[in-house]
Coordinates of C-alpha atoms in Angstrom, one line a residue:
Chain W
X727 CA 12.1 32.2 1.1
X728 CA 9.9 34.0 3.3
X729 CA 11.3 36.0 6.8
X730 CA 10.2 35.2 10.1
X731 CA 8.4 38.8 10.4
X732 CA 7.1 38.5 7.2
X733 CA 5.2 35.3 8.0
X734 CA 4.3 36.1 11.4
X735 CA 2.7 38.9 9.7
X736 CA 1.1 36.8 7.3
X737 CA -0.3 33.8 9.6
X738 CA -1.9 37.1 12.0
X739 CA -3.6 38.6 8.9
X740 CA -4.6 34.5 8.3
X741 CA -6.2 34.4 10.9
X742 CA -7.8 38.1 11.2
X743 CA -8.9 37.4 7.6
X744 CA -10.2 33.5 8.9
X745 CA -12.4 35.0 11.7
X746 CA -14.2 37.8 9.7
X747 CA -12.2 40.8 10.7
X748 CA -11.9 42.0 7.5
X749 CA -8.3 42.7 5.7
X750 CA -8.7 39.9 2.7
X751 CA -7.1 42.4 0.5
X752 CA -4.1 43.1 2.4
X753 CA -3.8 39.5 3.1
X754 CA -3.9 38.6 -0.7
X755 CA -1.4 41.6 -1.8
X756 CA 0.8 39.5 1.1
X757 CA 0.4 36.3 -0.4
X758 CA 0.8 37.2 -3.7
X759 CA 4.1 39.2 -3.4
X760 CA 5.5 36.3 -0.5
X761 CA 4.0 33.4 -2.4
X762 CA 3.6 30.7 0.1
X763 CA 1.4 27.8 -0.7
X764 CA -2.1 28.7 0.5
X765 CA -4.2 28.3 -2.6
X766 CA -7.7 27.3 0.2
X767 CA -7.7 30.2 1.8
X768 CA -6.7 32.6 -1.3
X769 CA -9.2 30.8 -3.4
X770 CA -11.9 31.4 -0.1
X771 CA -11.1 35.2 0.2
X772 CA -10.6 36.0 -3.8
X773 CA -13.5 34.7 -4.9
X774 CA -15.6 36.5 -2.0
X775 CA -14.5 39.5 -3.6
X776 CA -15.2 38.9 -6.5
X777 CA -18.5 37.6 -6.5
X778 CA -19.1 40.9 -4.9
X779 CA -19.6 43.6 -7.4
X780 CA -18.7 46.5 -5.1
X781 CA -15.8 45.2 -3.7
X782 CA -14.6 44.4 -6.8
X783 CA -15.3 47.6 -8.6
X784 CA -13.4 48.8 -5.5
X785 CA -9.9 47.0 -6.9
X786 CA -9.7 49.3 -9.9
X787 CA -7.0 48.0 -12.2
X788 CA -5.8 45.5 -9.4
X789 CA -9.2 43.9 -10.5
X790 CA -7.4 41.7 -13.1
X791 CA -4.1 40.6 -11.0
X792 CA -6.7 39.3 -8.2
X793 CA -8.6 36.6 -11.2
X794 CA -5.3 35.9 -12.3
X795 CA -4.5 34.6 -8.6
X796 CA -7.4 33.3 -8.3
X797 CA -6.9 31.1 -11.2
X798 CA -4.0 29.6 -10.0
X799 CA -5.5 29.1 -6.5
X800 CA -8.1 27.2 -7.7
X801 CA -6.1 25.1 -10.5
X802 CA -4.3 24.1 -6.8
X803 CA -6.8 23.2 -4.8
X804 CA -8.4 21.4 -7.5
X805 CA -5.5 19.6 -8.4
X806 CA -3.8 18.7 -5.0
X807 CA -6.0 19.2 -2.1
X808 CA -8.1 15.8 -1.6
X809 CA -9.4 17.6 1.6
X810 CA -11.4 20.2 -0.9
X811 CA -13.7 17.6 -1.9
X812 CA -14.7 17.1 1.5
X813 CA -15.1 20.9 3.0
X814 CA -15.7 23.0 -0.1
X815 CA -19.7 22.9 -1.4
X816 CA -18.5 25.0 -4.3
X817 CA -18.1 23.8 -8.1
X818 CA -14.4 24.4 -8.5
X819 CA -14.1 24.0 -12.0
X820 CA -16.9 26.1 -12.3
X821 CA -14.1 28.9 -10.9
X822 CA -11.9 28.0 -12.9
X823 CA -12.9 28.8 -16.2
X824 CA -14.9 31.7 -14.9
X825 CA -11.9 33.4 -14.0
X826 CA -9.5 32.4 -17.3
X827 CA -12.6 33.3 -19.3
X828 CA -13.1 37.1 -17.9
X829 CA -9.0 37.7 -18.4
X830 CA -9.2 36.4 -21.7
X831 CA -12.3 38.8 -22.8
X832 CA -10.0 41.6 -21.3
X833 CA -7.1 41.1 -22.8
X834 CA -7.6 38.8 -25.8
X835 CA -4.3 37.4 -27.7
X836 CA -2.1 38.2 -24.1
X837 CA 0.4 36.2 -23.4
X838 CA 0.1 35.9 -19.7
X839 CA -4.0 34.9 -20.3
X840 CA -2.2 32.4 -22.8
X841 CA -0.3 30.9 -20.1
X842 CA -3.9 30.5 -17.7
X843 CA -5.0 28.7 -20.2
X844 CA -2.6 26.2 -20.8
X845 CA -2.4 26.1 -16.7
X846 CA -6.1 25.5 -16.8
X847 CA -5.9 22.5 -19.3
X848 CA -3.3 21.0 -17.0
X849 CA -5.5 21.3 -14.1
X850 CA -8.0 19.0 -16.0
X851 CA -5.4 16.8 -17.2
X852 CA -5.3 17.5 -20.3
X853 CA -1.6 17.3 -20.8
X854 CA -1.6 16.7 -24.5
X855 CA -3.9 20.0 -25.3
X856 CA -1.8 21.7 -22.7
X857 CA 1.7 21.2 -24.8
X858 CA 0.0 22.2 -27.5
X859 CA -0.6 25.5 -26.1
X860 CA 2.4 26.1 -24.7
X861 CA 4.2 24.8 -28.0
X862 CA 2.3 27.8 -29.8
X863 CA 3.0 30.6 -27.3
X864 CA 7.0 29.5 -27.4
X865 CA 7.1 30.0 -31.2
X866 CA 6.4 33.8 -30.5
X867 CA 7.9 34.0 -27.0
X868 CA 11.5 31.8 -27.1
X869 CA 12.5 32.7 -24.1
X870 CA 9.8 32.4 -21.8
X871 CA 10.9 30.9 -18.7
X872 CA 7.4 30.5 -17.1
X873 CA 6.5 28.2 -20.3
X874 CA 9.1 26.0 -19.6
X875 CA 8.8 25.3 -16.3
X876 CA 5.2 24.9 -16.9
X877 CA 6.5 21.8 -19.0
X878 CA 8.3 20.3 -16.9
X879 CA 6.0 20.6 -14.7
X880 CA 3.8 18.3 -16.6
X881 CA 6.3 16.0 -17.0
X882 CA 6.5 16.2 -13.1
X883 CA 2.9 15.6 -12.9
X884 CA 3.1 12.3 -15.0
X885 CA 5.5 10.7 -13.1
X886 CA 8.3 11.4 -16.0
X887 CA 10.8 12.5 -14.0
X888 CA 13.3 11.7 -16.1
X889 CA 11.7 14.0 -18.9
X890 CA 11.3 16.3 -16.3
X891 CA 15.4 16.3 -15.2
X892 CA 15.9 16.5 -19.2
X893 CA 14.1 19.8 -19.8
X894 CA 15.2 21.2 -16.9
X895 CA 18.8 20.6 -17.4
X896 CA 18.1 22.5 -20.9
X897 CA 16.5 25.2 -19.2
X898 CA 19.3 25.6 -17.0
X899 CA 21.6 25.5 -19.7
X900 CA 19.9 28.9 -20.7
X901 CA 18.6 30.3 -17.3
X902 CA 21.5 29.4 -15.3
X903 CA 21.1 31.4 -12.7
X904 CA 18.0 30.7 -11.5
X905 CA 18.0 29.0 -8.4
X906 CA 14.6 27.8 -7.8
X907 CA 15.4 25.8 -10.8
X908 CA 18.5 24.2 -9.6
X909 CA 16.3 23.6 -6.2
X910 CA 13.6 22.3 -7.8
X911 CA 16.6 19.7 -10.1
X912 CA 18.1 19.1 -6.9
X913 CA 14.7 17.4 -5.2
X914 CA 13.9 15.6 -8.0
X915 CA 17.8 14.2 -8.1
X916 CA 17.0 13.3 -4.5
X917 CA 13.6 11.6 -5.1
X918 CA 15.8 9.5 -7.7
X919 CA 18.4 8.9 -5.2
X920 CA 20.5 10.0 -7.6
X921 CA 22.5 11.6 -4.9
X922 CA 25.5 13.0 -6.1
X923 CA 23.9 15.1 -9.0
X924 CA 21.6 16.5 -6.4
X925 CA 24.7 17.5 -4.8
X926 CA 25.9 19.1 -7.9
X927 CA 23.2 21.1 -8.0
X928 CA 23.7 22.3 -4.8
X929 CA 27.3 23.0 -5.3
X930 CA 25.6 25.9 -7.8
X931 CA 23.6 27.3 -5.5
X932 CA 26.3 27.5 -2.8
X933 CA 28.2 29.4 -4.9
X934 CA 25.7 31.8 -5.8
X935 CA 24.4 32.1 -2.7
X936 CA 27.0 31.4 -0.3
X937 CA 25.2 32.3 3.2
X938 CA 22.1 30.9 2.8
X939 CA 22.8 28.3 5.8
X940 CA 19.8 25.8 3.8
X941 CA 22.0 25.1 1.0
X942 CA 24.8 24.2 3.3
X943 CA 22.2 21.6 5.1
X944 CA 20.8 20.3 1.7
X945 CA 24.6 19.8 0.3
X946 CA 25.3 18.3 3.8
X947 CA 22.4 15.7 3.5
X948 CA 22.9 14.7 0.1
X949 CA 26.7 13.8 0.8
X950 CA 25.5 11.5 3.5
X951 CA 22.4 10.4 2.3
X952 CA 24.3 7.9 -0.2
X953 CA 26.0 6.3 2.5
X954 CA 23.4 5.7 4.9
X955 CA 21.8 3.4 2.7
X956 CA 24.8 1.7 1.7
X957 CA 25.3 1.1 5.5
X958 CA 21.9 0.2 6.2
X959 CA 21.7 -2.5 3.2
X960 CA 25.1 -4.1 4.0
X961 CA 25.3 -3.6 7.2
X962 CA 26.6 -7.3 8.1
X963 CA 29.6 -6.3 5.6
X964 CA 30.5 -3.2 7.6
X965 CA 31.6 -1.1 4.4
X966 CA 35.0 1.0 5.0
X967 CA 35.1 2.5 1.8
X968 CA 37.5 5.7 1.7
X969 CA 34.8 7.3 -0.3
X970 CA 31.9 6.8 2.6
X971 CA 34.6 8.5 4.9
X972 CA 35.1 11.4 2.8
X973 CA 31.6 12.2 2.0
X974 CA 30.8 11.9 6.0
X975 CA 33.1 14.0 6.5
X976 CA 32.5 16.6 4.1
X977 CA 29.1 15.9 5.5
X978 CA 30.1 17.2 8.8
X979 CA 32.0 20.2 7.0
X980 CA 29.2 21.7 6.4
X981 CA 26.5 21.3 9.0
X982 CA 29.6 22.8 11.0
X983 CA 29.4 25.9 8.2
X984 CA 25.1 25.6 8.5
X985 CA 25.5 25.7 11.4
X986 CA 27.6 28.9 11.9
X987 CA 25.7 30.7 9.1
X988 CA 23.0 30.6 11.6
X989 CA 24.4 31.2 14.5
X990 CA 24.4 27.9 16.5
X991 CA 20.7 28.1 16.3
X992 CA 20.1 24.9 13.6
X993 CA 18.7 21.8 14.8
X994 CA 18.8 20.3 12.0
X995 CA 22.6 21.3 11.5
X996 CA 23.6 20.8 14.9
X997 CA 22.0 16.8 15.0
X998 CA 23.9 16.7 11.9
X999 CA 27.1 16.9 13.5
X1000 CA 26.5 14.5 16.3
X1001 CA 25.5 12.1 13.6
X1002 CA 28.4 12.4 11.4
X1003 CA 30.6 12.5 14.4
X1004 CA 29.4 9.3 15.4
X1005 CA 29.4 7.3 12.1
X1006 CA 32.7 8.8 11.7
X1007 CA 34.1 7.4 15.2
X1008 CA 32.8 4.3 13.7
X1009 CA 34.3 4.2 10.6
X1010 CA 38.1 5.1 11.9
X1011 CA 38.0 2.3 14.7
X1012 CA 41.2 1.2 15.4
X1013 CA 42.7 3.6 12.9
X1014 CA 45.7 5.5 14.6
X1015 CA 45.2 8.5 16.7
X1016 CA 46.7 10.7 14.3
X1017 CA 43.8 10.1 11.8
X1018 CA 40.5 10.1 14.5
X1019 CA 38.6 13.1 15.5
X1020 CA 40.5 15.5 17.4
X1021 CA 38.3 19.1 17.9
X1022 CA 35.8 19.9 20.2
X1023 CA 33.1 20.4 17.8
X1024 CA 31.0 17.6 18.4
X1025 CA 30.5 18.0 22.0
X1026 CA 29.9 21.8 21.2
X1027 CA 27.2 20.7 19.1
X1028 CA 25.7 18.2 21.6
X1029 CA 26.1 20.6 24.7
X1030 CA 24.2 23.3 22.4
X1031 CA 21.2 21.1 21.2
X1032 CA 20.9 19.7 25.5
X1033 CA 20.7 23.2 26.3
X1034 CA 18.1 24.0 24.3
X1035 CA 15.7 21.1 24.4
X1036 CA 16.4 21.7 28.3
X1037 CA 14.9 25.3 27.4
X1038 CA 12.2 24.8 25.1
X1039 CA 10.9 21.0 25.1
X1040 CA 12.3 20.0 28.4
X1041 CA 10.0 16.5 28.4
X1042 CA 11.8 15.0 25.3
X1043 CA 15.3 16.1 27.2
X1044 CA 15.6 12.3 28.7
X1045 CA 15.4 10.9 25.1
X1046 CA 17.7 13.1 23.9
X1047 CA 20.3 12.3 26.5
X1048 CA 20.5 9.2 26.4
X1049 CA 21.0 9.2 22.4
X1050 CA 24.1 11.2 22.9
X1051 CA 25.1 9.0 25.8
X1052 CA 25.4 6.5 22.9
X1053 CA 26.9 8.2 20.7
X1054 CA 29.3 8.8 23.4
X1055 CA 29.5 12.5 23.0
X1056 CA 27.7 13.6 26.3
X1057 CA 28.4 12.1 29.4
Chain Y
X757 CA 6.0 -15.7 6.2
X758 CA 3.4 -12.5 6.2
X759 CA 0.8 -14.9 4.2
X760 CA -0.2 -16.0 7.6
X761 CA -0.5 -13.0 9.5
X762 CA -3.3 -10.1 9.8
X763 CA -2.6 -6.4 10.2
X764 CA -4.7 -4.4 12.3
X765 CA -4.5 -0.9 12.1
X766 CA -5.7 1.7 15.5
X767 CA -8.0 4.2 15.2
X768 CA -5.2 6.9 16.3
X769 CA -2.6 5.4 13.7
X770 CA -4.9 5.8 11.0
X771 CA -6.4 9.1 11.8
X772 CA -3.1 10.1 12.6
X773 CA -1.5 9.3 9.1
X774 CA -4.4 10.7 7.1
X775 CA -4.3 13.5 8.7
X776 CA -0.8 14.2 8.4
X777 CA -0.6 13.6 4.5
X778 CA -3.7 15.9 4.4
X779 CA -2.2 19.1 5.9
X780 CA 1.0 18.5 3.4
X781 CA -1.0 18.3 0.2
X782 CA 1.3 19.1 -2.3
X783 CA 4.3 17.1 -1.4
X784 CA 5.4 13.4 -0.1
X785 CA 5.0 12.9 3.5
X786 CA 5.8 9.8 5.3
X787 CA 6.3 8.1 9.2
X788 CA 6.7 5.3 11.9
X789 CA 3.8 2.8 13.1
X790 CA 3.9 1.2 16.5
X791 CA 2.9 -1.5 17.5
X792 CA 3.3 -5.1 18.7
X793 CA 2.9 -8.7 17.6
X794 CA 0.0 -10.8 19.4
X795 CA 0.1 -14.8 18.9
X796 CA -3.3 -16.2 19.5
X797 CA -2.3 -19.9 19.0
X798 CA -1.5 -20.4 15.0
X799 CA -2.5 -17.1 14.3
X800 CA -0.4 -13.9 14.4
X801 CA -1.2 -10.6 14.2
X802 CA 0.9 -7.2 13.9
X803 CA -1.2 -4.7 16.0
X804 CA -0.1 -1.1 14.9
X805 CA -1.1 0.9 18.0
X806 CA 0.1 4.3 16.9
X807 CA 2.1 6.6 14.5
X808 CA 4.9 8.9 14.3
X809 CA 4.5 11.4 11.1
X810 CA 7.6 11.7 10.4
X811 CA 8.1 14.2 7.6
X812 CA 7.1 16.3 4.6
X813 CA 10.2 18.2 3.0
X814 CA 11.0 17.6 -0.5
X815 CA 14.2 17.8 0.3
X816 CA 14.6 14.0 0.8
X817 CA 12.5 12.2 2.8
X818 CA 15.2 11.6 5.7
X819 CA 16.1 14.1 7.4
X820 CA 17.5 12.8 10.6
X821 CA 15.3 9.9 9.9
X822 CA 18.3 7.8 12.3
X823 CA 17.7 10.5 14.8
X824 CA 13.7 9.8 14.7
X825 CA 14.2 6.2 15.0
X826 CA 16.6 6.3 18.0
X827 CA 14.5 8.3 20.0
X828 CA 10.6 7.3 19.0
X829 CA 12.3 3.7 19.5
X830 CA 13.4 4.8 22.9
X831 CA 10.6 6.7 24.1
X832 CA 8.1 3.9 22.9
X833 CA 9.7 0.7 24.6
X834 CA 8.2 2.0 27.9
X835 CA 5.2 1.7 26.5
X836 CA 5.8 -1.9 25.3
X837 CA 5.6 -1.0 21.5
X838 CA 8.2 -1.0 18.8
X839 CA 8.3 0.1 15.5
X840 CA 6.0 -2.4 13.2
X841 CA 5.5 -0.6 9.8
X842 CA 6.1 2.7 8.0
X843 CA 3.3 4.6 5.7
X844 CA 4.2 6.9 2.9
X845 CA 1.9 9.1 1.3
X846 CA 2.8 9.8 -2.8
X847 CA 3.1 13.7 -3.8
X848 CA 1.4 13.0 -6.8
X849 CA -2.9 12.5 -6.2
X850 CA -2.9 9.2 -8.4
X851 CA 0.4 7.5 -7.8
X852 CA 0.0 4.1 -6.5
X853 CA 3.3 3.0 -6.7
X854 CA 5.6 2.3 -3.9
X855 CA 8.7 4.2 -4.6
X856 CA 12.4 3.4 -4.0
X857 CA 12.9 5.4 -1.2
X858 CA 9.7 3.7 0.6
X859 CA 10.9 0.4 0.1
X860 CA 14.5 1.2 1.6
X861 CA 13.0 2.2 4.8
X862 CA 10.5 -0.5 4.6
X863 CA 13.9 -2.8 4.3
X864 CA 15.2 -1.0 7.0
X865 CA 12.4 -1.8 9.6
X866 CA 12.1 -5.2 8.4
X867 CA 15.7 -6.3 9.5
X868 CA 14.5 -5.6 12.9
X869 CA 11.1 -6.6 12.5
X870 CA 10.4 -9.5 9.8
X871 CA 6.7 -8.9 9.3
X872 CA 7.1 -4.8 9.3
X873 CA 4.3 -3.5 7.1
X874 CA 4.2 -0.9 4.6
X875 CA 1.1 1.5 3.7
X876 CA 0.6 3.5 0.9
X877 CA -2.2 6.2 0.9
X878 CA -4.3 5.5 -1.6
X879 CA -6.3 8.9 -2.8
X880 CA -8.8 7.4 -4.7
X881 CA -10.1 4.6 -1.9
X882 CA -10.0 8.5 0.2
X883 CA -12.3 9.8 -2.0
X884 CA -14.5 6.9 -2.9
X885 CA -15.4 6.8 1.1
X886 CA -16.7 9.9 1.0
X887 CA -20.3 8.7 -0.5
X888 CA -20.8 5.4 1.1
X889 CA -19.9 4.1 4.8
X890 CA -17.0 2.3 3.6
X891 CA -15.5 0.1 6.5
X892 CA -12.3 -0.2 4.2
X893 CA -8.7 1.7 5.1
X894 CA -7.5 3.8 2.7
X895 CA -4.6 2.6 2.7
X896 CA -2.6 -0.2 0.7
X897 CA -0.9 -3.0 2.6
X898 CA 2.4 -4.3 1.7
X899 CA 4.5 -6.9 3.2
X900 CA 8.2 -8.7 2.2
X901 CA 7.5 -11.8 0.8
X902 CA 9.9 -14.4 0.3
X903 CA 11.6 -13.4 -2.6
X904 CA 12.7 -10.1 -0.6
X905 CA 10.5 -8.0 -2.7
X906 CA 7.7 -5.5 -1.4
X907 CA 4.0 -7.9 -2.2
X908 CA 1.1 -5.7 -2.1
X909 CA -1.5 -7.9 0.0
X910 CA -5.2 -8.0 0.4
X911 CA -6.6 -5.7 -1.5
X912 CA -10.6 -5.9 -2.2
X913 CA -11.9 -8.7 -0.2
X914 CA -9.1 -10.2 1.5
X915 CA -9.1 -9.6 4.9
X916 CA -5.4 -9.5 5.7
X917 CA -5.7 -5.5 7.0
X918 CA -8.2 -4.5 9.1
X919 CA -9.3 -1.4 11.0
X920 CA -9.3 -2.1 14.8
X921 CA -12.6 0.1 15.9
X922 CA -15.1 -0.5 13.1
X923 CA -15.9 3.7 13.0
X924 CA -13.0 4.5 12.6
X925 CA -13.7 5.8 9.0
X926 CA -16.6 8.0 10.4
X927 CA -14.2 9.4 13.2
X928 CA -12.1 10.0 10.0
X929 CA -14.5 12.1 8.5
X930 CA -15.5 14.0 11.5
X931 CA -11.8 15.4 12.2
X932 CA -11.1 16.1 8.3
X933 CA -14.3 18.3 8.1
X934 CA -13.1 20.3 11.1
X935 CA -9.6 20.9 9.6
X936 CA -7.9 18.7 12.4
X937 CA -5.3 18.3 10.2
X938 CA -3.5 21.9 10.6
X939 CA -3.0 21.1 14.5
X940 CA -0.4 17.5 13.8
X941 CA 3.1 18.0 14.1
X942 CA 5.7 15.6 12.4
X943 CA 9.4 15.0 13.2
X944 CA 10.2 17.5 10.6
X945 CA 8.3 19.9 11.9
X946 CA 10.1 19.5 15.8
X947 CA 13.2 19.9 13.9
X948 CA 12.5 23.3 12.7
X949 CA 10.8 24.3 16.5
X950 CA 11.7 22.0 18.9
X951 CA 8.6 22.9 21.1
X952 CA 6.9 21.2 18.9
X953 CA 5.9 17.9 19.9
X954 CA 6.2 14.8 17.0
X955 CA 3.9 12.5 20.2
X956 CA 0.8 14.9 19.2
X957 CA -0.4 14.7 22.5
X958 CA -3.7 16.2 23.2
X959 CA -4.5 16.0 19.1
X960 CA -7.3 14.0 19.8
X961 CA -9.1 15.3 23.0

């Protein structure tokens, strides 16, 4: 995850980069080390560089690092990016093999040149040739961790998610502590509504990473994400299930920690608390007193989000007031 | 009960919901239509006036989605319009399916709104307009038929959806070549910076 200086930085050397005053290097050294997603303009900038055999001579050693990303730029835009076909005039795939063909010249029988070229076999589609490669290099190099997320990434890319949750549950059973694996689990639980293994996953990276105020948000929206379809699809049968109160209000628990974590500053955290307030309030009508809300925390959070959309988008202020009027936590 | 109604789809919703699953290419992105319901004797038709992109995250495709729908509910009743429909865009280029999650929010709007309307981006019919002057959305329709199951309806030659302003494909073209897409703003992205506006106002002066 990238800092706000950091990508300030980056979007101001975008856009120096974007209107011709110069820095592409410095911009790519950024991307590459940050790694955000912007394949278009890497793919734009590196391959101006290259085709230019002073600049490129300029590079040195560096020379070999900037095909490389290149390579994957292109295998992205290729890939994803409908809008390519419309703006770029260029023959992508053209690029592509270009680049894996110069690194694999260079440095013939490398691992890493291996792994471009099973990357560029998946950019065509070619899934089948693809394992095979990846099958091969795996045999010398067991422990490869890029290889195997670059399979289940082509499980990912043919819609077999549940291939995809399967080798990456093995992976983690390896790699356990790497938590852009139990991210990238988690999303895929989600996108199978299979909500409380996403939460699971979660749970391990709030360990790990206790203060990272996302994970609290993630953990808090899985535990409630359940529910609100339960609610929504029965909603004539008004479902008072024990286990819908407890997940709201572990829920709440922790957009309240989210929301501390980053200092009262979380939309996201801070709606999160109204919500689960109100559902809450819902939920324990007619319960005794002993049992319903008692702290100040909702009206904390709803005071704190009126205060700043008063600040900084003072015309959607109405709309927001009158939600928290109904939810009766403003007055 | 859809059989016998037409869909008509605005210039601004379109453009709007193209352009929003363009500047997220890589993921899922998804969002409210607005509209209303005109009766013109036997025949009714859903008009979708506008769209709300909604959001992009991978992680889930609801964050606060009952906050969006409280307040884009409230802001556009005094304007005479109410949510009609919802449109996903897959993360995957070639996935024409219409996924779980799609369909529960498509159930969602249809308790309020029995002839709520569902669109799918569909990449390839994107692509294919690109060579000829294709009058077509590019979008799939889908409506709840009786047996309370998401129906995909109309597709080649029926005439159940329909763009409102007959250039709307060419407008289409025009904004995507100039990279219109980096300036819309989606619920999600308000969320994160609440200057940000989710009406895009101004997108399209």
């Amino acid at each position: 995850m990238v800092g706000a200086e950091e990508a300030a930085r980056l979007d101001r050397l975008e856009i120096q980069v974007e209107n011709g005053g110069g820095g592409a290097w410095e911009y790519l050294c950024l991307v590459h080390k940050l790694k955000p997603r912007r394949s278009d303009k890497v793919l734009k900038h590196g391959l101006a560089i290259l085709n230019d055999p002073k600049a490129r001579s300029n590079l040195g050693g560096e020379e070999w690092t900037l095909y490389e990303q290149v390579a994957f730029a292109a295998f992205d835009c290729q890939q994803h990016n409908v809008a390519k076909v419309f703006s770029l005039s260029l023959p992508l795939p053209l690029h592509m093999c270009d680049c894996v063909a110069v690194l694999s010249k260079e440095f013939p029988g490398s691992l890493r040149v291996g792994r471009l070229e099973g990357m560029l076999l998946e950019a065509e589609n070619s899934w089948a040739e693809a394992e095979k490669v990846y099958a091969r290099l795996l045999e010398d190099n067991p422990l490869d961790q890029i290889i195997y997320k670059r399979k289940v990434a082509i499980a990912k890319a043919q819609g077999d998610l549940k291939v995809a949750v399967d080798f990456l549950n093995k992976y983690l059973e390896i790699f356990m502590s790497d938590h852009d694996a139990w991210r990238e689990l988690a999303e895929i639980y989600v996108s199978l509504q299979m909500y409380k293994q996403a939460a699971f996953c979660y749970e391990e990276l709030l360990l790990s990473q206790p203060t990272v105020s996302l994970y609290h948000l993630a953990y808090a929206e899985a535990s409630s994400l359940q529910l609100w379809f339960l609610l929504t699809a029965f909603i004539e049968q008004v479902l008072y299930t024990m286990g819908g109160l407890e997940n709201l209000l572990t829920a709440k628990k922790y957009y309240a920690s989210a929301t501390t974590l980053s200092g009262g500053k979380n939309t996201r955290a801070l709606y999160g608390i109204c919500l689960c307030s109100a559902a809450i309030s819902q939920l324990t009508k007619g319960r005794s007193k002993e049992e319903k809300e008692s702290s100040d925390l909702p009206s904390l959070a709803a005071e704190a989000l009126l205060r700043d959309y008063k600040y900084r988008a003072p015309k959607k202020l109405p709309l927001l007031n009158s939600m928290l009027k109904n939810m009766k936590l403003s007055s | 009960m859809a059989a016998d109604c037409c869909y008509e789809v605005s210039q601004i919703a379109y453009v709007k919901l193209v352009l929003h699953a363009l500047k997220h290419p890589s993921s899922a992105v998804n969002g409210l239509l607005l509209g209303r319901l005109r009766q013109d004797g036997s025949t009714a038709t859903v008009e979708v006036a506008d769209a709300v992109p909604l959001s992009h995250a991978q992680i889930g495709l609801l964050p606060a989605l009952e906050i969006a729908l409280i307040q884009i509910e409230e802001h556009f009743e005094a304007e005479g319009l109410s949510v009609v429909g919802y449109y996903h865009a897959n993360e995957r280029h070639n996935d024409l399916e219409l996924g779980n999650a799609a369909k529960k929010i498509g159930d969602h709007i249809f308790r309020f709104f029995p002839r709520a309307a569902v669109l799918l981006l569909d990449n390839n019919k994107l692509q294919k307009l690109k060579t000829g002057k294709g009058r077509d959305p590019a979008v799939q329709l889908y409506t709840r038929d009786s047996s309370r199951s998401w129906r995909q309806t109309g597709s080649d030659g029926s005439n159940q959806l329909t763009l409102k302003e007959p250039a709307a494909n060419i407008v289409l073209f025009d904004y995507i070549s100039s990279e219109k897409w980096q300036q819309i703003v989606d619920f999600d992205d308000h969320l994160d910076d609440i200057s940000k506006d989710w009406l895009n106002p101004g997108l399209f002066d």
